[in-house]
Coordinates of C-alpha atoms in Angstrom, one line a residue:
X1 CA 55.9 41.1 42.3
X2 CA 55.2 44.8 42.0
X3 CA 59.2 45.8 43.7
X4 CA 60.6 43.2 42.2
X5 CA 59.4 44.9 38.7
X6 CA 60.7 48.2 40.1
X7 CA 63.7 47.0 40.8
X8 CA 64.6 45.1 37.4
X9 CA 63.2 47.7 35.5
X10 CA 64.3 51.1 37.5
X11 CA 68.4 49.3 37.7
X12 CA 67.8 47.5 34.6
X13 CA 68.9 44.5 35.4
X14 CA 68.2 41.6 32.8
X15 CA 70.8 39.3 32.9
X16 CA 70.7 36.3 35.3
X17 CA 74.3 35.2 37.0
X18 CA 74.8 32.1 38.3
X19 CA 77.2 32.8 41.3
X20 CA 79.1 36.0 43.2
X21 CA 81.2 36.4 40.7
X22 CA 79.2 36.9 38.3
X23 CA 77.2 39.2 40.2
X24 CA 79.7 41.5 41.0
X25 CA 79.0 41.1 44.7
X26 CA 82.3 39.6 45.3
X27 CA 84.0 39.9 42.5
X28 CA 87.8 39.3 44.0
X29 CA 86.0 35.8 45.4
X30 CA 85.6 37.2 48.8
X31 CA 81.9 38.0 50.4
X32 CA 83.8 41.7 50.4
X33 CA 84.4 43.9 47.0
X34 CA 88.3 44.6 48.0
X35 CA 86.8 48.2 48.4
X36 CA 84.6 47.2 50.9
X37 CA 87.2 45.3 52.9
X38 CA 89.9 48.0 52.6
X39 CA 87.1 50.5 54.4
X40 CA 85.9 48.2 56.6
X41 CA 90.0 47.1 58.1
X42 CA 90.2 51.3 58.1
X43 CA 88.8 51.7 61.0
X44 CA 91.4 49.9 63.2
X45 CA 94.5 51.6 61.5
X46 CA 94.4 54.4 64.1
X47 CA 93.6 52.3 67.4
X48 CA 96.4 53.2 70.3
X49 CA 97.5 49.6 71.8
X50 CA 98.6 50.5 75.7
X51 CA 98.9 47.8 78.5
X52 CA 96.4 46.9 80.1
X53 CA 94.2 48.1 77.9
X54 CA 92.0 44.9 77.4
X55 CA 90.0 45.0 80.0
X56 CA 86.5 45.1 78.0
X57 CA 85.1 43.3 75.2
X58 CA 84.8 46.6 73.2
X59 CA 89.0 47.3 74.0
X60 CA 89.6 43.8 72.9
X61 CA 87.6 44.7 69.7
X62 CA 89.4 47.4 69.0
X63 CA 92.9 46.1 69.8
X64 CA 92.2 42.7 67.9
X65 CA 91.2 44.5 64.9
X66 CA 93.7 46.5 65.0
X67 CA 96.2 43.6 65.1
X68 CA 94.4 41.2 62.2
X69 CA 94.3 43.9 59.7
X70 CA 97.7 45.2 60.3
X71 CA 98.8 41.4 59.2
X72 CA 99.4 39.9 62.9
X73 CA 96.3 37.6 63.0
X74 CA 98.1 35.1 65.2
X75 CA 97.9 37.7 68.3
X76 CA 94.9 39.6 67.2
X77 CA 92.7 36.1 66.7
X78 CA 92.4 35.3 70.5
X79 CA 91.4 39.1 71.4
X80 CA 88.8 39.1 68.4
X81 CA 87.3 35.4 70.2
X82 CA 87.3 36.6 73.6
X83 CA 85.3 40.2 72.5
X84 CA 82.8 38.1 70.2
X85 CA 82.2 35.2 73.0
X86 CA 81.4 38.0 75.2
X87 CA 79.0 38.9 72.9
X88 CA 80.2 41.8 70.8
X89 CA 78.9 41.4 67.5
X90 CA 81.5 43.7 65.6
X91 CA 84.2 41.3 67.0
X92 CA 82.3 38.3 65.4
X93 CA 82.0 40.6 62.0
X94 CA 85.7 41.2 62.1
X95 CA 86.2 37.1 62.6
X96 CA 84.1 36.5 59.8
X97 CA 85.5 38.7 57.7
X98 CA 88.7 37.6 58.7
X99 CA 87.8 33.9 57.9
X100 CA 86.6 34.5 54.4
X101 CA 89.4 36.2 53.5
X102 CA 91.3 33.4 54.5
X103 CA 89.1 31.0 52.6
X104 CA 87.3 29.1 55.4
X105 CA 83.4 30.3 54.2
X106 CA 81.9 27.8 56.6
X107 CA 83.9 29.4 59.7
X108 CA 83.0 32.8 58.2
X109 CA 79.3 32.1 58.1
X110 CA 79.1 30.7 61.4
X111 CA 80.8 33.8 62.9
X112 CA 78.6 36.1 60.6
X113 CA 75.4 34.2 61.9
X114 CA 76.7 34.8 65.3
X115 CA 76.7 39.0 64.0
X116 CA 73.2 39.0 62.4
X117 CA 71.7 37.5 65.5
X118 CA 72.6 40.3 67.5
X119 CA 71.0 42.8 64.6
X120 CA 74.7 43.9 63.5
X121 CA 74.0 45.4 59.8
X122 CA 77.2 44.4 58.2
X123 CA 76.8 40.8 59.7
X124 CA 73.6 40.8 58.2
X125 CA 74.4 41.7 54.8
X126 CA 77.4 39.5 54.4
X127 CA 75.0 36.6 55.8
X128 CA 72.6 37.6 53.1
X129 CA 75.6 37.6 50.6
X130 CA 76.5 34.1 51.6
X131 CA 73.1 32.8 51.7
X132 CA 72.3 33.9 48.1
X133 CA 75.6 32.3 46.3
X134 CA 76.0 29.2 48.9
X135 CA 79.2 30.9 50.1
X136 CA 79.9 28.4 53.6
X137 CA 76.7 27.3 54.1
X138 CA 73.7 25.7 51.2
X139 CA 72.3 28.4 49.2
X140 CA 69.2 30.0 50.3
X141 CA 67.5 32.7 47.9
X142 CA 64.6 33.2 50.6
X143 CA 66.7 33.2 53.6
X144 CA 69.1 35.4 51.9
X145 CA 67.2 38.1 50.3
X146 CA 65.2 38.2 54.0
X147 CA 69.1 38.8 55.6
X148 CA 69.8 41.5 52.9
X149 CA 66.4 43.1 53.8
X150 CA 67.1 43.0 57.5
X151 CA 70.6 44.5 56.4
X152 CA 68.9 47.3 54.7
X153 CA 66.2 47.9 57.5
X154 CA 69.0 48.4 60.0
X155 CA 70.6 51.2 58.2
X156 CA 73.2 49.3 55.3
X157 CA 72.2 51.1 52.4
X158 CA 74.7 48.7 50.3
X159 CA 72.1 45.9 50.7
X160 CA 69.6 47.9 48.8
X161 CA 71.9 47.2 45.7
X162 CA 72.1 43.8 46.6
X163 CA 68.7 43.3 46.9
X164 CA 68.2 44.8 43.3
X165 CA 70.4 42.4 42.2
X166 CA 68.6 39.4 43.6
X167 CA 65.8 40.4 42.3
X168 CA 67.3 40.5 39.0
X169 CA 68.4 36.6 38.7
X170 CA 66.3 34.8 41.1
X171 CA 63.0 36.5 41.8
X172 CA 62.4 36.6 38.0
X173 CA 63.2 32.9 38.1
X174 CA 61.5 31.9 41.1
X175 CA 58.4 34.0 40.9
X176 CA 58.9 34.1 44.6
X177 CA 59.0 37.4 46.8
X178 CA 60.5 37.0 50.2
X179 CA 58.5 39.5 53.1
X180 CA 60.2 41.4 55.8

C-alpha cells in the first residue's frame, strides 16, 4: 500500500481508465505508442543483407527485422520464425510486435510470452501491457503489474511509468499489491 500511495500521489494520478486507450499506454491502439515502435523498427534500418549471411539465429534476427519493418514482411516473417524457434527472444519480440500491429493480439501475446520467458525486457513489458488491458489474452491486473515489475527489474525504465499508472486505476480499486 505504502508505493502504491507514492506512486498516486508523487505522479498524481487520480483518474481511473478503463482500457489502453485511455491510459495512454497505447494510445494509436497498438501495445506500442507509435514512438515507441518507430525506435524500436530503428534499429534494423541500417542492417547490411549479403548472401549467405543467415547462417545464425542472431543474422536471421537481424536480416528479418530488417525486412519486416522495411514493409516486406512476407520474406522477413520466415527468418524472424526460424531465429525465435531457435530461441532468440528479440526475434520473438520483433514477431510480436509485428503481429500487434497487424491486429492479431492473441498471436502477439503468444510470441511476447515466448520473449518474457527468456527474461527479454521489452517482451516483458509489452506482456505486462497486454495483461493489464486484456490485449490477446483475459485481463490480468496481478499477472500484469508482476510482468511490468519484472520489465522494470531487468533494466526497462518505461515500465516504471506503467507501473505508476497501474497503480493509479487498479491498485486503488483492488486494494491489492502484487510482490516481485
Amino acid at each position: 500500500m505504502y508505493i502504491k500511495a507514492i506512486f498516486a500521489v508523487a505522479l498524481g494520478f487520480f483518474v481511473t481508465p478503463v482500457n489502453a486507450q485511455q491510459a495512454g499506454i497505447a494510445a494509436d491502439g497498438g501495445l506500442m505508442s507509435l514512438d515507441e515502435f518507430a525506435d524500436y523498427a530503428s534499429q534494423f534500418n541500417n542492417v547490411q543483407i549479403t548472401p549467405g549471411d543467415l547462417t545464425t539465429p542472431d543474422r536471421e534476427f537481424a536480416v528479418g527485422g530488417n525486412l519486416l519493418f522495411q514493409q516486406n514482411r512476407p520474406a522477413g516473417l520466415p527468418l524472424l520464425q526460424s531465429s525465435a524457434a531457435a530461441g532468440n527472444v528479440e526475434a520473438a519480440v520483433a514477431l510480436g510486435i509485428a503481429a500487434d500491429r497487424s491486429g492479431d493480439a492473441v498471436g502477439a501475446f503468444q510470441w511476447l510470452t515466448q520473449a518474457a520467458g527468456g527474461g527479454d525486457q521489452t517482451g516483458l513489458l509489452l506482456q505486462g501491457r497486454a495483461q493489464l488491458f486484456g490485449v490477446g489474452t483475459q485481463q490480468d491486473f496481478r499477472e500484469g503489474t508482476k510482468s511490468l515489475l519484472s520489465a522494470y527489474n531487468a533494466g526497462n525504465s518505461q515500465a516504471a511509468w506503467d507501473l505508476a499508472k497501474a497503480a493509479s486505476y487498479d491498485w486503488a480499486a483492488s486494494g491489492d499489491l502484487p510482490s516481485a
